[in-house]
CSV table of C-alpha atoms in Angstrom, one decimal:
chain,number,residue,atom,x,y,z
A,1,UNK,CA,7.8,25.3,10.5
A,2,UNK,CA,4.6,23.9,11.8
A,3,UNK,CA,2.9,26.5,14.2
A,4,UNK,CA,1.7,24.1,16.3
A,5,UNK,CA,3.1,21.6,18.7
A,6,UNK,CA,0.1,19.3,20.5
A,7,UNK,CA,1.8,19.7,23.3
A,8,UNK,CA,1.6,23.9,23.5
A,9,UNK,CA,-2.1,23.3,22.9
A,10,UNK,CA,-4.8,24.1,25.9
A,11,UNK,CA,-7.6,21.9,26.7
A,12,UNK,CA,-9.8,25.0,25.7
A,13,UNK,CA,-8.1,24.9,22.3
A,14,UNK,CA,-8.1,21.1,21.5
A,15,UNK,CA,-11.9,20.8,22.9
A,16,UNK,CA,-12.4,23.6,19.8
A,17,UNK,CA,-10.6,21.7,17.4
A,18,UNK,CA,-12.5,19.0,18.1
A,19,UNK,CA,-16.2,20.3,17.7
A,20,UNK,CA,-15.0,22.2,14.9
A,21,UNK,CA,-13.9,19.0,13.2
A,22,UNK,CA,-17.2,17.1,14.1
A,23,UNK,CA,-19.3,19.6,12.5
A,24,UNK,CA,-18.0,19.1,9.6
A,25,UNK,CA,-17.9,15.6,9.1
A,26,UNK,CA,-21.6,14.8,10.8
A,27,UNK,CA,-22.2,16.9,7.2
A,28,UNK,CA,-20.9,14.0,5.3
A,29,UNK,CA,-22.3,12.2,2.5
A,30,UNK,CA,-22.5,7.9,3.1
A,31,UNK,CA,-22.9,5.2,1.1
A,32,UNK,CA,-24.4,2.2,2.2
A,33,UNK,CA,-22.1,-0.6,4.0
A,34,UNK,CA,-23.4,-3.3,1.8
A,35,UNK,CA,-22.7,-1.6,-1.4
A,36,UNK,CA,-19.1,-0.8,-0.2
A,37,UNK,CA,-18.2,-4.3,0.6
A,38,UNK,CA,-20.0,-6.0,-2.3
A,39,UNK,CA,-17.4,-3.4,-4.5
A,40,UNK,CA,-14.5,-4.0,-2.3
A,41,UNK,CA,-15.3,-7.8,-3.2
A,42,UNK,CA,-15.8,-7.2,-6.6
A,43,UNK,CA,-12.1,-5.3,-6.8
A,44,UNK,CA,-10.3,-8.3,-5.0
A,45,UNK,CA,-11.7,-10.7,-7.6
A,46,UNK,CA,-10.9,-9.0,-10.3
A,47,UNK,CA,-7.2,-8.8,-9.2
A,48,UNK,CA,-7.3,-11.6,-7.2
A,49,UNK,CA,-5.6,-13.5,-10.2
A,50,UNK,CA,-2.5,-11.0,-10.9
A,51,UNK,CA,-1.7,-10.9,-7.6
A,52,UNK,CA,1.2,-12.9,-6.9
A,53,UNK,CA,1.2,-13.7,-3.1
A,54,UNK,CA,-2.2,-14.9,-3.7
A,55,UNK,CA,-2.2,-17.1,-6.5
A,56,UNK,CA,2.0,-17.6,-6.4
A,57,UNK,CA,4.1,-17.7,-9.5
A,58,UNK,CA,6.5,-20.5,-10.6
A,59,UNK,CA,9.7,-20.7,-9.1
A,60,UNK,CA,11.4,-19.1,-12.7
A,61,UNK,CA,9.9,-16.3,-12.6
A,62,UNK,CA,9.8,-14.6,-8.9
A,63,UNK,CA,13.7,-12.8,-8.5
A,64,UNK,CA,13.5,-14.1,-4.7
A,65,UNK,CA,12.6,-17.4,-5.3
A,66,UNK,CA,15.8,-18.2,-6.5
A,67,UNK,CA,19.3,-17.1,-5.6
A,68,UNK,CA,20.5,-15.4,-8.6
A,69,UNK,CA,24.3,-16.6,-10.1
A,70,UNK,CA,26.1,-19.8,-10.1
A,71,UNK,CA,26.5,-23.0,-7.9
A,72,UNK,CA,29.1,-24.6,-6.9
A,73,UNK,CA,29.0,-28.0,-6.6
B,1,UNK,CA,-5.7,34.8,35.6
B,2,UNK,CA,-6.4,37.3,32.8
B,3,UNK,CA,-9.6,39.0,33.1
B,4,UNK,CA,-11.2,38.0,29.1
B,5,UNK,CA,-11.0,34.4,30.3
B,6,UNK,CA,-14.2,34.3,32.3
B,7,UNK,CA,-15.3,31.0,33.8
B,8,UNK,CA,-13.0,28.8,31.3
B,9,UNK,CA,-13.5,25.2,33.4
B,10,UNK,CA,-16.9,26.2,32.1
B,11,UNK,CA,-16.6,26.7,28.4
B,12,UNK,CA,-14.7,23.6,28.1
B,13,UNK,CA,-17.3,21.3,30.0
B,14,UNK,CA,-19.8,23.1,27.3
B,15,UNK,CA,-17.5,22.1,24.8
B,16,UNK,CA,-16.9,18.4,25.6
B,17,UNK,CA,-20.5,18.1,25.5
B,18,UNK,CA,-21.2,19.3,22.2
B,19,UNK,CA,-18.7,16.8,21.6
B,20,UNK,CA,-20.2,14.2,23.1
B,21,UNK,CA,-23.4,15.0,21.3
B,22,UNK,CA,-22.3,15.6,18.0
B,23,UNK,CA,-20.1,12.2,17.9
B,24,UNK,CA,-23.3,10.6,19.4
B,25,UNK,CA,-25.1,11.9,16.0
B,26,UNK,CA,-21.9,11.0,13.5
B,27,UNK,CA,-22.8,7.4,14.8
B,28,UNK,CA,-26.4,7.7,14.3
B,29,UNK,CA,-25.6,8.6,10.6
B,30,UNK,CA,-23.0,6.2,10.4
B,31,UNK,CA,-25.6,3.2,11.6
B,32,UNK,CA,-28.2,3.8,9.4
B,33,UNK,CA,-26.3,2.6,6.4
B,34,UNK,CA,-24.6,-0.4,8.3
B,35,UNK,CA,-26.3,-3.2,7.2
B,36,UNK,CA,-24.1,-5.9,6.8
B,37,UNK,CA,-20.2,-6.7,7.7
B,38,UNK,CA,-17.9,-7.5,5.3
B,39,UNK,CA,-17.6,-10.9,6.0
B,40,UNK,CA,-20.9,-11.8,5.2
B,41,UNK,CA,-20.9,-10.3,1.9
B,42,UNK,CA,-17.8,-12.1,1.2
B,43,UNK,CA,-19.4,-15.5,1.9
B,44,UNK,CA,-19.8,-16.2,-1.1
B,45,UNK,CA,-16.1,-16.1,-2.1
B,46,UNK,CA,-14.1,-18.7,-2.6
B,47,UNK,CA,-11.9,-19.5,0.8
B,48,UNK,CA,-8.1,-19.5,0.3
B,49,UNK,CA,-5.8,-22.3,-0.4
B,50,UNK,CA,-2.6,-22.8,1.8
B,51,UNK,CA,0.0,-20.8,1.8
B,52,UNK,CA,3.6,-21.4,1.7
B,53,UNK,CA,5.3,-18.0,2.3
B,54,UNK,CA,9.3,-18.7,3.4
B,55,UNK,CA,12.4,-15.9,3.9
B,56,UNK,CA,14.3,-16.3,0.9
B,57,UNK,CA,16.3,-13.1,1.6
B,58,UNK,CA,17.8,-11.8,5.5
B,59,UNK,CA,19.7,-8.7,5.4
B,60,UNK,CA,22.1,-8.0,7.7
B,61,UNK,CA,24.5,-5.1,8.4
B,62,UNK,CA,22.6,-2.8,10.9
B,63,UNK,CA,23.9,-2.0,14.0
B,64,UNK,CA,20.6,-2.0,16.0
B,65,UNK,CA,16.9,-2.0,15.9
B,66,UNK,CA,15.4,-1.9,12.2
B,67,UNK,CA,13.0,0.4,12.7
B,68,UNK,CA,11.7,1.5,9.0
B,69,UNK,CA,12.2,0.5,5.4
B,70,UNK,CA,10.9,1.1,2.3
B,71,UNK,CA,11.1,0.0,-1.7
B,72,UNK,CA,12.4,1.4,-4.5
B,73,UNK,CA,10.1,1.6,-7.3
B,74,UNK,CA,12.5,-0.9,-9.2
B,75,UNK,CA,11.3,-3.5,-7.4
B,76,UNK,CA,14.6,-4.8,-6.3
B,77,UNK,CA,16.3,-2.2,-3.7
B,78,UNK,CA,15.4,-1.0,-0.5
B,79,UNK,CA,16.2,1.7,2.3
B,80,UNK,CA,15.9,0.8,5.5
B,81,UNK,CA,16.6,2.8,8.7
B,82,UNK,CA,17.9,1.9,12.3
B,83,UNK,CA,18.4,3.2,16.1
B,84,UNK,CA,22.0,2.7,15.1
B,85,UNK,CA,21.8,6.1,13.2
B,86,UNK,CA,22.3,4.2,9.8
B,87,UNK,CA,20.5,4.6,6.6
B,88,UNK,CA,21.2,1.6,4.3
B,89,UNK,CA,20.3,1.2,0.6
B,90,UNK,CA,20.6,-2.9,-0.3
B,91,UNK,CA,20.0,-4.4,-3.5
B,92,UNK,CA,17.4,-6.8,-2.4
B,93,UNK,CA,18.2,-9.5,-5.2
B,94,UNK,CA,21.8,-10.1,-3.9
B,95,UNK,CA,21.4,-8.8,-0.5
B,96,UNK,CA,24.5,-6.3,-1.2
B,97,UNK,CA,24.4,-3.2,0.3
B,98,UNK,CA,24.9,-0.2,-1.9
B,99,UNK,CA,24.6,2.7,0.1
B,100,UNK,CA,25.4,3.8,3.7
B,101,UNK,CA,24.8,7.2,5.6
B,102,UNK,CA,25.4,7.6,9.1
B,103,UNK,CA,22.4,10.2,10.5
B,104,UNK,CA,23.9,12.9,13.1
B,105,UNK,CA,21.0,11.3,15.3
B,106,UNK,CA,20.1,7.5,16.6
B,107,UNK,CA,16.3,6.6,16.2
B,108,UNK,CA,15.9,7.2,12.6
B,109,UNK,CA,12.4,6.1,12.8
B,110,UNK,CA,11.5,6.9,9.2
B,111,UNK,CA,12.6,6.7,5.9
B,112,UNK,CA,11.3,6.7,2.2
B,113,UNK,CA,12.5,5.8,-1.5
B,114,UNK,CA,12.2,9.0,-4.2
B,115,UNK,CA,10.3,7.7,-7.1
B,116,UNK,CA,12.6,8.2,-9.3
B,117,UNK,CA,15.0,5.9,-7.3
B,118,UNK,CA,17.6,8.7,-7.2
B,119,UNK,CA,17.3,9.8,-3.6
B,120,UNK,CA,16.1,8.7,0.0
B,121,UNK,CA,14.4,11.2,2.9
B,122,UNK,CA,15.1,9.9,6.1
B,123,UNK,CA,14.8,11.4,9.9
B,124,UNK,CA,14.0,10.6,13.5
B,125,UNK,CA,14.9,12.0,17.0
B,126,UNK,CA,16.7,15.1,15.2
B,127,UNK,CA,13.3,16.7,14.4
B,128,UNK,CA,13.9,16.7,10.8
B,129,UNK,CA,13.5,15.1,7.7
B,130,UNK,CA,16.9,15.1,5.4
B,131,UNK,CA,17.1,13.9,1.7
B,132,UNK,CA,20.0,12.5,0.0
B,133,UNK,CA,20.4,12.0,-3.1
B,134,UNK,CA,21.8,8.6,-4.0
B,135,UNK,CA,25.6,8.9,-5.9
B,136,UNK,CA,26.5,6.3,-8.3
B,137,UNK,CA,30.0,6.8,-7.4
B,138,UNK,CA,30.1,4.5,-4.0
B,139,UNK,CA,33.1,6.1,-3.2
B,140,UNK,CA,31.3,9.6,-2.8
B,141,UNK,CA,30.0,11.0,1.1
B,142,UNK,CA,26.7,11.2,0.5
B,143,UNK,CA,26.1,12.8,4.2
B,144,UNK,CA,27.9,15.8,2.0
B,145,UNK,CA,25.0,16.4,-0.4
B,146,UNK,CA,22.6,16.3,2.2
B,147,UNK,CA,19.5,18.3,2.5
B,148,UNK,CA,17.5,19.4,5.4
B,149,UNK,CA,13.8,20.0,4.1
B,150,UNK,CA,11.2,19.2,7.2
B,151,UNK,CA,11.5,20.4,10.4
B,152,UNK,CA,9.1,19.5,13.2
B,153,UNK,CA,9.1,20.5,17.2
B,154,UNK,CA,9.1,17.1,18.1
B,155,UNK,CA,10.5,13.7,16.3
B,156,UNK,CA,9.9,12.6,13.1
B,157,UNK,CA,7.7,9.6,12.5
B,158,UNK,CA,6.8,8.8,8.8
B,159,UNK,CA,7.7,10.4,5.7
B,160,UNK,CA,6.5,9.7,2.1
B,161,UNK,CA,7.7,11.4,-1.2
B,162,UNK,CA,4.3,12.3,-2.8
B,163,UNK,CA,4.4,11.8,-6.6
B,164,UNK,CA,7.6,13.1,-7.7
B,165,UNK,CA,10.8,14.0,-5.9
B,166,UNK,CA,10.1,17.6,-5.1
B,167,UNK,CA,7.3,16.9,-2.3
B,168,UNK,CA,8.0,15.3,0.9
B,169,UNK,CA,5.1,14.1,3.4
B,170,UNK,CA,6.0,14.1,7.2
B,171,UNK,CA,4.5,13.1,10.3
B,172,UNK,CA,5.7,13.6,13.7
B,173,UNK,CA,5.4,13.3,17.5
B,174,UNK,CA,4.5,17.6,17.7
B,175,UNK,CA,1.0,16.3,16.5
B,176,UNK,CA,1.4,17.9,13.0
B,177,UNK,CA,1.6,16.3,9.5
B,178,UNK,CA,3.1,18.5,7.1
B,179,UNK,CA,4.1,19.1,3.0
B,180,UNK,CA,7.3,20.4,2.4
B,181,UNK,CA,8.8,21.5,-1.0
B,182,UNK,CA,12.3,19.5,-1.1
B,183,UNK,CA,13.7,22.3,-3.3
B,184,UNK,CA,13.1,25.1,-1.0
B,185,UNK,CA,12.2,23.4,2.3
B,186,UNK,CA,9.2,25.6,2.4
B,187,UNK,CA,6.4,24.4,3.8
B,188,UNK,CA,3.4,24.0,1.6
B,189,UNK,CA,0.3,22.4,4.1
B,190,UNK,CA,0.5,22.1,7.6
B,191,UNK,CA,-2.1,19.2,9.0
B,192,UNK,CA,-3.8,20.3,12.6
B,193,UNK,CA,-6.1,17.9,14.2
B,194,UNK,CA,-4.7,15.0,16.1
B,195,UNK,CA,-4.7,15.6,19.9
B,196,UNK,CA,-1.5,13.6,20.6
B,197,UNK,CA,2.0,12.6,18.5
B,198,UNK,CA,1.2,11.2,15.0
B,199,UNK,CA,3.0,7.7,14.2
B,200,UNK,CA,2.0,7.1,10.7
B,201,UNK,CA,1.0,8.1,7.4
B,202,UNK,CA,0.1,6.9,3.7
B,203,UNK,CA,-1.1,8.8,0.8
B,204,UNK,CA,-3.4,7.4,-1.5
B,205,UNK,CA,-2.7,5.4,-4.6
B,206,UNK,CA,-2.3,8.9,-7.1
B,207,UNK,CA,-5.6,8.1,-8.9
B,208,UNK,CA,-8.1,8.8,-5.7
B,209,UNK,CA,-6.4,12.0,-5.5
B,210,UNK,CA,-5.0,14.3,-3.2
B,211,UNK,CA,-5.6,12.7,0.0
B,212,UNK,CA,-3.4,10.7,2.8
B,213,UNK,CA,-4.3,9.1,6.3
B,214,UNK,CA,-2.6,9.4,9.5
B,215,UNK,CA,-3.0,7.4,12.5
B,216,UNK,CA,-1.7,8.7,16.1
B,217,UNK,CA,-1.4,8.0,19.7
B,218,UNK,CA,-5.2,10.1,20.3
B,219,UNK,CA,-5.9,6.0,18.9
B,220,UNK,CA,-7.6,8.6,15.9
B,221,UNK,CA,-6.9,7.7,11.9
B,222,UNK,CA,-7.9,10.8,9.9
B,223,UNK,CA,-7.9,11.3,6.2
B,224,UNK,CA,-6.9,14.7,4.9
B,225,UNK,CA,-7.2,16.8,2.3
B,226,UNK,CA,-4.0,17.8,0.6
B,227,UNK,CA,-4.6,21.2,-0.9
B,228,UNK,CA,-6.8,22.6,2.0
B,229,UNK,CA,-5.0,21.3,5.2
B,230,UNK,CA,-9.0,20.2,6.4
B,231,UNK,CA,-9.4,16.6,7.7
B,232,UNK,CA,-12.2,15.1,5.7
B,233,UNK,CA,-13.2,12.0,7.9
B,234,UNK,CA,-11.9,10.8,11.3
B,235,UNK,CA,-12.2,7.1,12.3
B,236,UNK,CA,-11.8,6.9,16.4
B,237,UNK,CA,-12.5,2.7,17.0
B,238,UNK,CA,-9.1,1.8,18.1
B,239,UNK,CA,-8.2,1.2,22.1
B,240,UNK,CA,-4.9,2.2,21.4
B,241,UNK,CA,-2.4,4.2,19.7
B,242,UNK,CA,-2.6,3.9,15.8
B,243,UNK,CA,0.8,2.6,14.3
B,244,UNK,CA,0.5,2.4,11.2
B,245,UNK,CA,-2.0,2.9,8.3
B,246,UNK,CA,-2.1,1.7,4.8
B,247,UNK,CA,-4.3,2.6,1.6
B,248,UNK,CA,-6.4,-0.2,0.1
B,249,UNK,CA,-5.2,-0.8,-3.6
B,250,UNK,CA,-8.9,0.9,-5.0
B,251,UNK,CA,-8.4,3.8,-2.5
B,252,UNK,CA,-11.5,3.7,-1.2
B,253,UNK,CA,-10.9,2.3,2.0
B,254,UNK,CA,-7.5,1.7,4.4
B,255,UNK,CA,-6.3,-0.6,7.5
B,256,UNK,CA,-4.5,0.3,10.3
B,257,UNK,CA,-2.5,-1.5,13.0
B,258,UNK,CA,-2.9,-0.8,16.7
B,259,UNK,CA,-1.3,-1.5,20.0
B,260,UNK,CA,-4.8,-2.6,21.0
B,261,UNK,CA,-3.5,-6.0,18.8
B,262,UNK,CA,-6.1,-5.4,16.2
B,263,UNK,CA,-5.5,-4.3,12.6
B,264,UNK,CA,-9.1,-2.8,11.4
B,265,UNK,CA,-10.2,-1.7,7.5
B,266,UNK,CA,-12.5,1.2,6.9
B,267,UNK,CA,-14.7,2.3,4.0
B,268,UNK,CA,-14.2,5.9,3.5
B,269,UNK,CA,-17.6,6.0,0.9
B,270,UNK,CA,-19.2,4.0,4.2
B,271,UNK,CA,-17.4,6.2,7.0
B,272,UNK,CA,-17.0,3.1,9.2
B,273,UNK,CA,-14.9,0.2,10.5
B,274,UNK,CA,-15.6,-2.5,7.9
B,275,UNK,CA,-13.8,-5.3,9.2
B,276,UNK,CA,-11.9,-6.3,12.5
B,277,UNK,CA,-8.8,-8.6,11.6
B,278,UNK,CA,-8.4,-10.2,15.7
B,279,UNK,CA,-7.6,-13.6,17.8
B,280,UNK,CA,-7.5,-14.0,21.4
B,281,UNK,CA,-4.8,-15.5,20.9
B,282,UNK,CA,-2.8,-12.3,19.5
B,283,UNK,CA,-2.3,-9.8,22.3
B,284,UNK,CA,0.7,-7.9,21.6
B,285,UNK,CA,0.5,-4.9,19.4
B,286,UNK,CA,0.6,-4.8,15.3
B,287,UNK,CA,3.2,-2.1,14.3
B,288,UNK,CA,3.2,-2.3,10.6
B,289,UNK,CA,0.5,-3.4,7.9
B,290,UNK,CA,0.3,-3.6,3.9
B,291,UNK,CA,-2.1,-5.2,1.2
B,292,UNK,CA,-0.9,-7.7,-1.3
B,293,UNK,CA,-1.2,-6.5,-4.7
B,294,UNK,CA,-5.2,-7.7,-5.3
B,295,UNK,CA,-6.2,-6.2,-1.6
B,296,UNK,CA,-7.4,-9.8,-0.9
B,297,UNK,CA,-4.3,-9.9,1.4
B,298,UNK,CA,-3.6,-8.1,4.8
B,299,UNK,CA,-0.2,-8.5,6.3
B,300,UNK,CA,0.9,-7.7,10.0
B,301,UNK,CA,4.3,-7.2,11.9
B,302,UNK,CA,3.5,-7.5,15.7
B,303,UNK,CA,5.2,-7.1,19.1
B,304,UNK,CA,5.1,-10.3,19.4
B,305,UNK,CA,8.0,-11.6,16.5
B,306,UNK,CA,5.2,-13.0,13.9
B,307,UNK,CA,3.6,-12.0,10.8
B,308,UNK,CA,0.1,-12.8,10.4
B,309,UNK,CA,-1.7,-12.9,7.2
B,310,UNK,CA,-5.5,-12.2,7.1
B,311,UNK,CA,-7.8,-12.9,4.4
B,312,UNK,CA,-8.9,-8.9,3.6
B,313,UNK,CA,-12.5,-10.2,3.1
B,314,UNK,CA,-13.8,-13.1,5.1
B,315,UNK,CA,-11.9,-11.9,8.3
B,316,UNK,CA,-9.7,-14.9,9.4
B,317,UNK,CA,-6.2,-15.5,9.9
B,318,UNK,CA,-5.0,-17.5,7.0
B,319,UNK,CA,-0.6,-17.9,7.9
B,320,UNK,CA,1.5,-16.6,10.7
B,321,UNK,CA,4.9,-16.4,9.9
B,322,UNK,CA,7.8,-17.1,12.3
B,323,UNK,CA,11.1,-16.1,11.4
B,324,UNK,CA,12.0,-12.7,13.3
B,325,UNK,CA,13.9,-13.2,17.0
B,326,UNK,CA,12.4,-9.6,18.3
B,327,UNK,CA,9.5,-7.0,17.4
B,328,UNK,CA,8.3,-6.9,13.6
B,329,UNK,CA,9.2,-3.0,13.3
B,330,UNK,CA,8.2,-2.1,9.8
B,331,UNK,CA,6.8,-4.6,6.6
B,332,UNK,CA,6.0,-3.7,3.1
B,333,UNK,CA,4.8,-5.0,0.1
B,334,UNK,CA,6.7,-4.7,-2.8
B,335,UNK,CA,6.0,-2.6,-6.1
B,336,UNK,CA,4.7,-5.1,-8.6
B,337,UNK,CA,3.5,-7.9,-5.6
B,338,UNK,CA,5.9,-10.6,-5.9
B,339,UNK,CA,7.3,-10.4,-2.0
B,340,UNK,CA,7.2,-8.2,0.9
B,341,UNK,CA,10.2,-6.9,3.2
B,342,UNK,CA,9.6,-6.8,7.0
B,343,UNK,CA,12.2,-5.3,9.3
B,344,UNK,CA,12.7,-6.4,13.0
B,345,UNK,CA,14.4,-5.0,16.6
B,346,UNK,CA,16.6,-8.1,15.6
B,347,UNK,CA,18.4,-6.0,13.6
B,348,UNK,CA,17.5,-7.5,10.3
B,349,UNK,CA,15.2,-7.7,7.5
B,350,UNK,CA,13.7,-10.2,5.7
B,351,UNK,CA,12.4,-10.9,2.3
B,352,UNK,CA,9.4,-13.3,2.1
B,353,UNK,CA,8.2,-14.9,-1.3
């Protein structure tokens, strides 16, 4: 069982936590916004064509576009 | 007081600001690389077409509030949870329900599909996170074979298998995420960090590696690293509590949906907010988001009975979807792309195509 409920915790402890954690991550190695997004747009392209809420597929072949079994008329 | 603590009013106020002075320098470092948004890289892109996204499946048989679902990784069925106390397993395709357990508590506010389809975790206001494994014999109590693996101080939020059946991923309102062998109920990882209850979790897609997200009501989303229990990045930009989070398909970034009415996408190579998906015209809170199968598509249940669909890179609402009579609880895409399931206080859920 988790040793810690958030709720047990003092300020004095949280305030701890928390400079603990920023240490760390001020430390962190970052890439450059503009390199990030231009991939991140480079990976939707590519997929951009399989995916089928984008593009859509044909009314045969998507399971929900059609109620399976027979009709009566 | 004990004598040891000497003068704690003034250690804290020493604390808060080194605090204050080291999240003053995280921003520093994070500006220096912001030189562009999103959007305006993604100028370039061709803009959308029109969209024509309808219900083509409502299913109904809960009792009360839908307040979680999830897909199987056959692509057809789905779990979904309620307030009611009841777990239900439906065959998507012909809206039949397969399976039914009745929880010993209402609120089951999460629930999640095994991979191998052969069992469902589910768990709420009891604390705990059950599994059951699914019978093929539907005349068989499942509530029989039950098995209690989590157990928090507080309720239980989210839960995710991780890549097989014998690992369960939990989140709850005692502030703690956790990893708990299913087997044993041991717990492997305990997760320390967010000041305030934890609604929401996702682990990445299994080729990024061993991390996850969670997003809590401290309006923090951190990213954590499985094996070592440390929180690699924190993202604080939301004005509000943090209901759910979701990995981007690559895994190098994630979204997140906010009572603040905004859903947001952050770069975790970047550490930053990346994008801002808001109107003025949406002021009620998102509570569930997911990516279409490319990542060029955002979708968000809100408060206020719609879905909206954003266009991931240029920013701008591109559908909103009515259909729901009360608050979109829970949506998600499906395995292979081809629809996504949202589940609604109006007791139902829908399959969109």
């Amino acid at each position: 069982m988790p040793v810690i409920n958030v709720e047990d915790m003092t300020d004095l402890d949280k305030a701890k936590m928390e400079v603990t954690q920023l240490k760390t991550e001020v430390k962190l190695e970052r890439a450059k916004v503009s390199k990030c997004c231009e991939e991140i747009t480079e990976y939707i392209q590519s997929g951009a064509d399989e995916d089928p809420l984008v593009k859509g597929i044909p009314e045969e072949k998507n399971p929900f576009k059609e109620k399976g079994g027979c009709v009566i008329c | 007081m004990a004598a040891q603590e000497v003068q704690p009013s003034e250690t804290i106020a020493k604390l808060k600001s080194e605090s204050e002075a080291l999240k003053t320098k995280l921003e520093e470092e994070r500006a220096k690389l912001h030189d562009v948004e999103l959007h305006q890289v993604a100028e370039k892109v061709d803009p959308l077409g029109q969209f024509v996204m309808k219900t083509r499946r409502t299913l109904k048989g809960h009792g009360n509030k839908v307040l979680c679902m999830d897909w199987c990784k056959d692509k057809r069925r789905i779990v979904s949870s309620s307030q009611d106390g009841k777990v239900i397993v439906w065959d998507a395709f012909t809206t039949n329900k397969e399976h039914a357990v009745t929880m010993p508590c209402t609120w089951v506010m999460a629930c999640a599909y095994a991979p191998s389809g052969c069992a469902v975790a589910c768990g709420g206001l009891d604390n705990k996170c059950s599994v059951y494994p699914l019978s093929l014999d539907k005349n068989e109590n499942l509530a029989a074979k039950k098995k209690s693996v989590a157990m928090h101080t507080n309720y239980l939020s989210a839960c995710s298998f991780t890549n097989s059946d014998m690992q369960i991923l939990t989140s709850s309102g005692d502030g703690t995420c956790a990893l708990w062998d299913v087997e044993s109920g041991q717990l492997l990882q305990s997760f320390h960090g967010h000041a305030a209850d934890v609604l929401c979790l996702d682990l990445a897609p299994s080729e990024t590696g061993n991390t996850f997200v969670s997003g809590g009501c401290d309006k923090k989303a951190n990213v954590w690293d499985m094996r070592s229990g440390q929180c690699i990045q924190s993202f604080e930009t939301h004005e509000s509590d943090i209901n759910s989070v979701r990995y981007y398909p690559s895994g190098d970034a994630f979204a997140s949906g906010s009572d603040d009415a905004t859903c947001r996408l952050y770069d975790l190579r970047a550490d930053r907010e990346v994008a801002i998906y808001s109107k003025e015209s949406i002021i009620f809170g998102a509570s569930s988001v997911d990516f279409s199968l490319s990542g060029r598509l955002l979708f968000g249940g809100y408060n206020d009975y719609t879905i909206n669909v954003w266009d991931v890179l240029k920013g701008t609402r591109v559908s909103i979807l009515f259909g729901h009579e009360n608050r979109v609880s829970t949506l998600r895409v499906s395995p292979d792309g081809t629809a996504f399931c949202s589940g609604s206080w109006d007791h139902t859920l829908r399959v969109w195509a």
